[in-house]
Structure formats: C-alpha cells, structure tokens
Amino acid sequence: MQSMSKLALFGGRPVLDQKLPFYNSIGQEELDAVVQVLRSGCLSGFYGNWGDEFFGGPKVKELESAWSKRFEIKHSISVNSATSGLYAAMGAIGLNPGDEVIVPPYTMSATAMAPLLYGGIPIFVDIDPNTFCLDPQAVRQAITPKTRAIIAVNLFGHPAPLHELKTIAAEHDLKLIEDNAQGPLATEYGQYCGTIGDIGVFSLNYHKHIHTGEGGICVTHDDDLAQRLQLIRNHAENIVEPLNIKNINGMIGFNYRMTELSATIGVQQLKTINKHVKKREETAQKLTQGLQGLEGLETPQVRDKCRHVYYLWSLRFDADTVGVSRERFSRALAAEGFPHFNGYVRPLYLLPMFQQKIVFGNNGYPFNLSNVSYKKGLCPVTERMHEKELMCYEICMYDIDENHIRLLIDALHKVYEHRKEL
Ligand SMILES: *Cc1c(COP(=O)(O)O)cnc(C)c1O
C-alpha cells in the first residue's frame, strides 16, 4: 500500500497532502435572519433598568424559550459567553469570599476563574484517566466545611459523573454547576448534560458545536437561581429595589447581555444542532473503529448509558507499550498531515496567578483567606495526561468526509507500523 511506504518525516509522501477543510455551520437561514434583524435597526433589545426590556429583545426571548424546549429545562438565560455564564453562576449561588469551589484542573481556564471573581477559592481535584472528567472519589476527599460548590466539566463532550456528583453535592449541601461548553446534547442516563446540576452553562463561541460568534446559555430548573442569573446579566444593582430582592449578596450586575444579532443566529443554529452534533459523533466513531487493536493507543472511552458528543477526539498514548515517546510519534504523525496537538491544557493550578497567588491587588486576596496549596504534583493523573499521554484531535473544526476519515486512519496506522524507526 502506498500509504505504508516511507514515513513523511524521513522524506516519504504524506498520507494527507492537503489541509482538511474547515467546518462552516452558517447557512442561508442564518444570513437571512441576520439581515432581518439589521433591517429592523434594533441590534439589542436590552435596557439596564426595570421594565419589559430588562429581559432582552424578541430574538433573545425566542432563543431562550427554544433552548428550554430543546434541552427540556425550565429556564434558559442567554449571556454573551460561557465565561460570563460561569461568572454569573458563581454570583447566583451567592458565593462568599473564602468559600471553596471544587474544580478540575483539566479544562478551559474560565472554569477556575469563575469562583475567584467572587473571592472564592478554586480547589483543584484530579480526574479519572478514562474520561478526563472529575474523579468522584477525589471530590469526596476534597470536601471541607468551607466547600460550597462543585463545577463539573463535561470535557471533550463526555459527561462527568454527574448523577454521582449530584448525590455527593446533596449529602454536603453543595451546589453542582456544570460547565457544559463542550457537551451540547451529551447525555448521562438519558438526561441532557447541563440540566443535571443546579446550573448548566453552554458556550456558543466560534469553536463549539453550534455558535453565534460569541455567546452562552445558562440553564436551571430553579426559579430563584434563574432570577439571580437574569439580574447579574443586566445591572442587578439597579433592579434589586424595584423587584424587592431581599438577598442582595452577589447582586452586583454586569453587562453579559446577548445582542439580537447573536440571538437570531442562535435560533437558526439550534434548529440544526442534531445534524452538527451527529456529524462529529459519526466521524469520531469511525476513527475509533478504524484504530482498534493498536496496542498502546487507546481511543475515547464512553461510560455505560452515556452519550459522548466529541468536541475533541482523543487518543491516550502509552509510550512503554508503543516503544517511543508521544512527542516522537506525534512529530511523525504531523508530517503525515494528521492535524492534532498534545496534552490539551496545562493543569490550571500551574498558571502564574495560582503559583504566585496574585489576582486582585497585591496582598494575595482571596488566597490569603485560605491555606490552599497549588504545588506541582497536586493532581498526578492530570499532569500525566498533559505531559505524557493525551493526544487531541479537534474534530469540531473540520468538515471531514469518508475519504478524509480513511486517510486519517491510514496515517495513524502508517506511523504505528513504522514506530520502531522513530
Ligand atoms: C469554550 C469553553 C469555555 C468558555 O466559553 P466562551 O463562550 O468562549 O466563554 C468554558 N469552558 C469550557 C470547558 C470551554 O470549552
């Protein structure tokens, strides 16, 4: 077979000799919808004071009610990013300075920034090496009298152990927040990720399954949390009096409002979400099928009764079994034209802000309210995945057909078969 000839790294022909095309989910419906909003002259329907416009314009309201219906949840609150949504969630639960919030270190940084914004202390807890999501046993061990919440991340589109975490949260009177930026339509035991915890946060940024450029949605079954999220989104400080809000902890409002332009795109994207998610899922499943039996390369694990929606498709690399380091293997794979990156993100506690314990001002607040430690070695599984084992393929980004899938599989087989030369 031609593809099995000399490695491209050593001058052979690469298996994929063209760049994979980018996936574009924006169609005529989105274009028409945006033009209609532009023609109306009203690009945002929000007003930062009490009245009907406090809840946003017609497209924002349409998106929110369509989202609630699609995800089978009582309340959807649109925001201008998932980052804003996570911040709003921490305000909504009334976090106090010094409160501890359990978070995984293997996630996009916003997950761990959210508690800090309200003076909370992120407590990093290690992950399960099979799903890269929070390890519930480690969560149990990290709970102290100061713990107030758990932020679970449905990483790469696979559900964290949400029902188990919900049980743990109930036992200790904690809130469970889901960062579901990567997991729209993922499910655990038939229930949508994002809707299992007290608040779930979705992202509509450009890189996610469906997008509005920038944007996010918070969802909750709880009326009080929904109202607090709406207040924080839009200048709560002005609204607590007209609404006669008694508990004003956390009622400093931001401008996290979504524009009518984004919302109208969101309405259209939501109509086709099944198609976008299914395409990634099928591509991932074909890659996985094509790579069975290569010892030392582990394709994504899916827990029983879970749906994985593959924001990223991952490979776990066992250097001892393969007989070569991930970095060498990766270099040969890149030369064959297989786009990927290694290690996902650095464990978040290694960021300068945690290492130096400097965020707000120079006196160490809020870390000075706690004796938390962020030393290297804190979460060994995460460090091992980052430094040695994980390889990531950004499946969401590319428009891949059958032929591309075949070539990607061939590229991996080719490098694997030539591994002794590396
Ligand atoms: C993308 C992402 C976010 C942030 O989403 P934005 O909408 O860009 O703010 C947060 N958490 C995770 C896990 C993400 O992947």
PDB file of N, CA and C and ligand atoms in Angstrom, residues 80-84 86 107-111 153-155 179-182 202-205 208 214-216 311 344, ligand 1:
ATOM      1  N   ASN A  80     -23.416  36.615  26.982  1.00  0.00           N
ATOM      2  CA  ASN A  80     -22.552  36.898  25.828  1.00  0.00           C
ATOM      3  C   ASN A  80     -21.354  35.947  25.708  1.00  0.00           C
ATOM      4  N   SER A  81     -21.189  35.008  26.655  1.00  0.00           N
ATOM      5  CA  SER A  81     -20.192  33.938  26.520  1.00  0.00           C
ATOM      6  C   SER A  81     -20.435  32.917  27.628  1.00  0.00           C
ATOM      7  N   ALA A  82     -19.840  31.733  27.483  1.00  0.00           N
ATOM      8  CA  ALA A  82     -19.912  30.757  28.569  1.00  0.00           C
ATOM      9  C   ALA A  82     -19.099  31.250  29.760  1.00  0.00           C
ATOM     10  N   THR A  83     -18.036  31.991  29.496  1.00  0.00           N
ATOM     11  CA  THR A  83     -17.246  32.566  30.590  1.00  0.00           C
ATOM     12  C   THR A  83     -18.152  33.448  31.450  1.00  0.00           C
ATOM     13  N   SER A  84     -18.887  34.367  30.806  1.00  0.00           N
ATOM     14  CA  SER A  84     -19.845  35.204  31.545  1.00  0.00           C
ATOM     15  C   SER A  84     -20.851  34.326  32.286  1.00  0.00           C
ATOM     16  N   LEU A  86     -20.471  31.288  33.480  1.00  0.00           N
ATOM     17  CA  LEU A  86     -19.855  30.682  34.673  1.00  0.00           C
ATOM     18  C   LEU A  86     -19.699  31.716  35.788  1.00  0.00           C
ATOM     19  N   THR A 107      -9.229  21.716  32.031  1.00  0.00           N
ATOM     20  CA  THR A 107     -10.372  22.376  31.420  1.00  0.00           C
ATOM     21  C   THR A 107      -9.918  23.726  30.894  1.00  0.00           C
ATOM     22  N   MET A 108     -10.822  24.391  30.174  1.00  0.00           N
ATOM     23  CA  MET A 108     -10.535  25.753  29.738  1.00  0.00           C
ATOM     24  C   MET A 108     -10.469  26.647  30.992  1.00  0.00           C
ATOM     25  N   SER A 109      -9.597  27.622  30.990  1.00  0.00           N
ATOM     26  CA  SER A 109      -9.291  28.367  32.216  1.00  0.00           C
ATOM     27  C   SER A 109     -10.504  29.034  32.867  1.00  0.00           C
ATOM     28  N   ALA A 110     -11.502  29.415  32.082  1.00  0.00           N
ATOM     29  CA  ALA A 110     -12.648  30.144  32.652  1.00  0.00           C
ATOM     30  C   ALA A 110     -13.332  29.375  33.780  1.00  0.00           C
ATOM     31  N   THR A 111     -13.297  28.041  33.710  1.00  0.00           N
ATOM     32  CA  THR A 111     -13.931  27.226  34.753  1.00  0.00           C
ATOM     33  C   THR A 111     -13.386  27.592  36.133  1.00  0.00           C
ATOM     34  N   VAL A 153     -16.971  19.596  34.683  1.00  0.00           N
ATOM     35  CA  VAL A 153     -16.813  19.928  33.265  1.00  0.00           C
ATOM     36  C   VAL A 153     -17.050  18.655  32.450  1.00  0.00           C
ATOM     37  N   ASN A 154     -17.945  18.737  31.486  1.00  0.00           N
ATOM     38  CA  ASN A 154     -18.209  17.588  30.612  1.00  0.00           C
ATOM     39  C   ASN A 154     -17.185  17.663  29.481  1.00  0.00           C
ATOM     40  N   LEU A 155     -15.979  17.233  29.833  1.00  0.00           N
ATOM     41  CA  LEU A 155     -14.821  17.530  28.982  1.00  0.00           C
ATOM     42  C   LEU A 155     -14.836  16.738  27.678  1.00  0.00           C
ATOM     43  N   ASP A 179     -20.154  22.959  33.730  1.00  0.00           N
ATOM     44  CA  ASP A 179     -19.576  23.646  32.581  1.00  0.00           C
ATOM     45  C   ASP A 179     -19.783  22.710  31.392  1.00  0.00           C
ATOM     46  N   ASN A 180     -20.830  22.986  30.638  1.00  0.00           N
ATOM     47  CA  ASN A 180     -21.180  22.109  29.518  1.00  0.00           C
ATOM     48  C   ASN A 180     -20.858  22.771  28.175  1.00  0.00           C
ATOM     49  N   ALA A 181     -19.840  23.609  28.171  1.00  0.00           N
ATOM     50  CA  ALA A 181     -19.453  24.317  26.949  1.00  0.00           C
ATOM     51  C   ALA A 181     -19.164  23.348  25.803  1.00  0.00           C
ATOM     52  N   GLN A 182     -18.636  22.166  26.143  1.00  0.00           N
ATOM     53  CA  GLN A 182     -18.214  21.224  25.102  1.00  0.00           C
ATOM     54  C   GLN A 182     -19.211  20.082  24.884  1.00  0.00           C
ATOM     55  N   PHE A 202     -23.693  26.560  28.744  1.00  0.00           N
ATOM     56  CA  PHE A 202     -23.334  26.180  27.368  1.00  0.00           C
ATOM     57  C   PHE A 202     -22.546  27.318  26.722  1.00  0.00           C
ATOM     58  N   SER A 203     -21.713  27.002  25.759  1.00  0.00           N
ATOM     59  CA  SER A 203     -20.980  28.031  25.008  1.00  0.00           C
ATOM     60  C   SER A 203     -21.474  28.081  23.568  1.00  0.00           C
ATOM     61  N   LEU A 204     -21.540  29.285  23.029  1.00  0.00           N
ATOM     62  CA  LEU A 204     -21.855  29.469  21.605  1.00  0.00           C
ATOM     63  C   LEU A 204     -20.697  30.184  20.920  1.00  0.00           C
ATOM     64  N   ASN A 205     -19.477  29.925  21.399  1.00  0.00           N
ATOM     65  CA  ASN A 205     -18.334  30.572  20.731  1.00  0.00           C
ATOM     66  C   ASN A 205     -18.000  29.849  19.438  1.00  0.00           C
ATOM     67  N   LYS A 208     -17.251  25.976  19.095  1.00  0.00           N
ATOM     68  CA  LYS A 208     -18.088  24.932  19.682  1.00  0.00           C
ATOM     69  C   LYS A 208     -19.023  24.302  18.626  1.00  0.00           C
ATOM     70  N   GLU A 214     -19.827  34.749  19.380  1.00  0.00           N
ATOM     71  CA  GLU A 214     -19.630  34.616  20.824  1.00  0.00           C
ATOM     72  C   GLU A 214     -21.016  34.457  21.436  1.00  0.00           C
ATOM     73  N   GLY A 215     -21.083  33.795  22.569  1.00  0.00           N
ATOM     74  CA  GLY A 215     -22.377  33.658  23.228  1.00  0.00           C
ATOM     75  C   GLY A 215     -22.373  32.503  24.206  1.00  0.00           C
ATOM     76  N   GLY A 216     -23.376  32.464  25.066  1.00  0.00           N
ATOM     77  CA  GLY A 216     -23.515  31.366  26.018  1.00  0.00           C
ATOM     78  C   GLY A 216     -24.936  31.312  26.531  1.00  0.00           C
ATOM     79  N   TYR A 311     -16.447  16.998  21.168  1.00  0.00           N
ATOM     80  CA  TYR A 311     -15.847  18.302  20.858  1.00  0.00           C
ATOM     81  C   TYR A 311     -14.395  18.049  20.427  1.00  0.00           C
ATOM     82  N   TYR A 344      -3.562  18.576  25.654  1.00  0.00           N
ATOM     83  CA  TYR A 344      -4.661  19.515  25.942  1.00  0.00           C
ATOM     84  C   TYR A 344      -4.081  20.725  26.674  1.00  0.00           C
TER      85      TYR A 344
HETATM   86  C1  LIG B   1     -15.053  27.178  25.401  1.00  0.00           C
HETATM   87  C2  LIG B   1     -15.121  26.859  26.829  1.00  0.00           C
HETATM   88  C3  LIG B   1     -15.446  27.806  27.816  1.00  0.00           C
HETATM   89  C4  LIG B   1     -15.588  29.264  27.503  1.00  0.00           C
HETATM   90  O1  LIG B   1     -16.533  29.528  26.534  1.00  0.00           O
HETATM   91  P1  LIG B   1     -16.688  31.017  25.970  1.00  0.00           P
HETATM   92  O2  LIG B   1     -18.062  31.022  25.387  1.00  0.00           O
HETATM   93  O3  LIG B   1     -15.623  31.211  24.960  1.00  0.00           O
HETATM   94  O4  LIG B   1     -16.559  31.971  27.091  1.00  0.00           O
HETATM   95  C5  LIG B   1     -15.564  27.405  29.116  1.00  0.00           C
HETATM   96  N1  LIG B   1     -15.351  26.128  29.474  1.00  0.00           N
HETATM   97  C6  LIG B   1     -15.017  25.186  28.582  1.00  0.00           C
HETATM   98  C7  LIG B   1     -14.810  23.782  29.052  1.00  0.00           C
HETATM   99  C8  LIG B   1     -14.869  25.513  27.235  1.00  0.00           C
HETATM  100  O5  LIG B   1     -14.514  24.579  26.353  1.00  0.00           O
END
